[in-house]
């Protein structure tokens, strides 16, 4: 998409209830939240505030993440690109090396006149992106993080006064434990906390969101506010009153505590994360009594987080912003609470890849309804662009689902695609899961070839707990062949050539900078591509209009134009002002 299009600020009024201004966006991310909520039909979970969003919006019952782990999933929804495009399949990789000119969802809104701000976990921690926001990324741990607009690997850290910790015990918050063993957890897997809501990270984040909404109202500018809540992610720490909402005797055990019959043996994992918490019984399966306590803690954390969501919704209404604000609430993936004998995510199972997705548009005539069509998280970016009358960048991995907001029962033949890398006896594989309205098929394909070495197939209508894989049944051969047509081209999951782990070191107090950029960059070739007339220099106008972020490009131009002649020579481009 040409950058001139990105600078367009035209707005199409889509609902009569919207004011004559651009609609705001409240973008709520929730960590490790599976669709176990009142609005999804769960009779046990108490989630009245998320249910408030459902009452004024659409609940997408079959919404699927692109990969069931934090960073790949969050990267996908924030960029609108699939993991095979961003090359983010793990927790260590940033998307910028593979997609240096990618225009993220908030970056697109920023370019169209929005004030874009982020609170707590939106991108995976440590993978902040300064181009996305108009202010430093705020965390409830006493710091805000920005990144250099030219070199994303350089972090700019500032300190602030809001600094809360997870556990109530000082010993449990001892960071020296982590330094000795990076996999070890400093505290228990759960805690009935004596703290008040605001003394824990999510409560502090909600309080900050309330302040930001008041500031937005005072400025009168359209905003994109991303609010990240950490719970119900481990450890399951919540104030006692939320634990008291649930009768321990009412906590159910998982419907299946072992891998499905007929599934390849490598489809699960070792439950490594949960076993790194002190006090968790060794070995698997985890004893039933302890499993029930963990489940109890997960439920308590959902209700605690839900209350913080309520604080933000109340502030939205108090400031008079609710009638012109689109609300999106999403979980970054599902979570296995002992299902299939597994804890965490890291699989292609339904319970891991399916996550909550609620979209509320003011004045919608379909408010309170549910949509059963399969949708993907890469669909959110183009949907919000369409709802706000913005041109969507080309090349996005999903498509707008505004038609389902207008008509939740609209027919659909689409599938949702999730993926997860695994290690099979034959070698490294990428498991691609294809979900239509009834079935989930997962194909494990060698990463260095086209061979499929393992397959799963589940009838989600008659076997929602995925107890038996039907992949070996002759009667499903045609179905598998049809679903396999949705597999990405062979080689899509190839790793980025020349990529190296990005190393960060502190060169001054609170100001870490990267020692590598993570990928070999032939800047000379990039200059030659821009210099189409072969005159050996670029004007400011030409350079900025051929970059994804014109404002950031202008800052780069000023810095790199060392002789201040109004042009960038090839040498200046290569040296980058150094």
Phi, psi and omega in degrees: 000128180297143184296335177299326177293326182292340182268000177295142180237018179291149182224131178258125179283119186261337180225139185297337182281345179291146174287177182283006178256170179294142177289143175281165176235123170252114192245102188255117179255136181234130186276128174064027182268115173272163185284056177252080186221161178303318183290347174261012174092006179281127184272347183267317186288137179255106183223058187297332185278321172295326176295333175296319177296318179299322182293334180254010183212204180246133173263119177271108187285334180237070177255133187232137177280164181278335174202135188275064170200152195309296191296312178300320181293312181294322177299320182296314182289329182279334179256341186074016183240148182282160181305325180291342178270317180281342184064027177255102178239006185216190182262002185256343191260132173269152184281342186295325178302317180280329183229068185298332181256014179301137176259108182287167180304305179292329177298322178295318179290324177299318180293343180252027169094009181267145169276115187246119184226151184231135178238128177060210193282110174242291164285165175296141183307131182094351181243043180295160182219101184297333180295339185284337193235158176263000176213163179298146180288116187271137174234151182279018182248030174083016181209158170236147185234128172239167174232151178302136183289338179268311183245100185298341182283347180268116180266144177241110187252128174239153183257149174222178191274348181273108185217097182248160179236162188288301188272162176275335181276127177302324180297323181291337180265013181287112183286347181294333178298317181294325181293327180285323181214106186295340179273339183288148177260139185284348182215181183289167181288342179210158176204131170277100192279137174277358183283159171282165181308313187286349178273359177248158188307314184292325177294320178295322178294318178299319179298320179293322178298320178300317179295318181296320179297321177296320179293320178298317180298319181295323181283329180074018179261150176295145184228155171235102182253115177262121182242117181257126175252136186276330181273143020263033175298148172303149354285152183278082182248121179209150177303152186306323184299334179278327172297323183289349178289343187238132175282119180306330181286346182266357183285119182278155171270161181298151181291332179219130184245023179214165180295152183298149175297130178088359180274148175301148185293343185266008184285343180263211177201187189261006182059033185301319185296312183296325181284351176278350176277133179297140178094348178282128181305142179287154175080167179230150359286158176292134181308146187302316182298317180291322178299320178295322179294318177298316178298319177302315179296322178297316179296318179299320180292325175300314182291324176297311178300319181301322178296324179291323174301319179299322178300319181291319178296320178298318180294322179300318179287318180301321182278000179073027183258348188299325184285353178229030182231123172279132179248130173238125173240131183215147171260143187285348173178174175280195181201136180264115180261056184091355178298133185061021181075013186245149171240151185085213182234245172062029177219179174255013179291157178305317185294338180265324186270340181270133183218160178294141171215115178237133177232122181244121179245121181305137177080004181294135179282351183253015182305137178090359182265170180239148178243127183261001181286142176295128176228164182238158181289338174290351177282343187293317182303302181295333178294312180295324177299314180294318181298331182258008176072026180257145175288129180278141176301152177284157174087006179292152185279343181245192178219157182298138175248026176301329180299329178281336173289320178287326181213089185300338181263012179301141181294152180213139174244011183286160173239162174249137183244123174240166180207159175202131178284140180222169175246115179258165176305330182280348181135191179290131181232159169247121177271115177257124181252124181251119183244117171259197186292342182233323189247154170237119175245135178236127182247124179261109186249135178302137183284345178251022181187190185258356187289131174266119187255353179200149183216142172236150174213127180232139175269099186289344178281315183260347180219065185296341178270002177052063181270334184223126173279133182260011188299331183273357182284125182303327183292348181255009182299316181294320179299314180298320179297321179294315181291327180295340178296341180272359179297142176296159179302148177302134181096355180300328184267018177293141181287157181292125182290132177086359182285142175227156177300137178278123181258132181247134174223151180273118178261348177203171183301118175065018181230077180285144173229155184276147177264345174222154179270355174089347180200142178291128185238113179276087185292328179300317179295324180293320177296315181299326179291322178288323183279068185294329181274357177055047177256359174081010178202159182236138174280160178300313182299315182294316183295313184292326181282354177249022177239157184289331181234100186298321181296313179296322179297323177297320177295319178297316182301314180299319181290319186279335181283075189291331179269000174056041178262003178085007178228156171254115175279169179298320180295318178296321179297319181289323183278339178056040176081002183273000000 
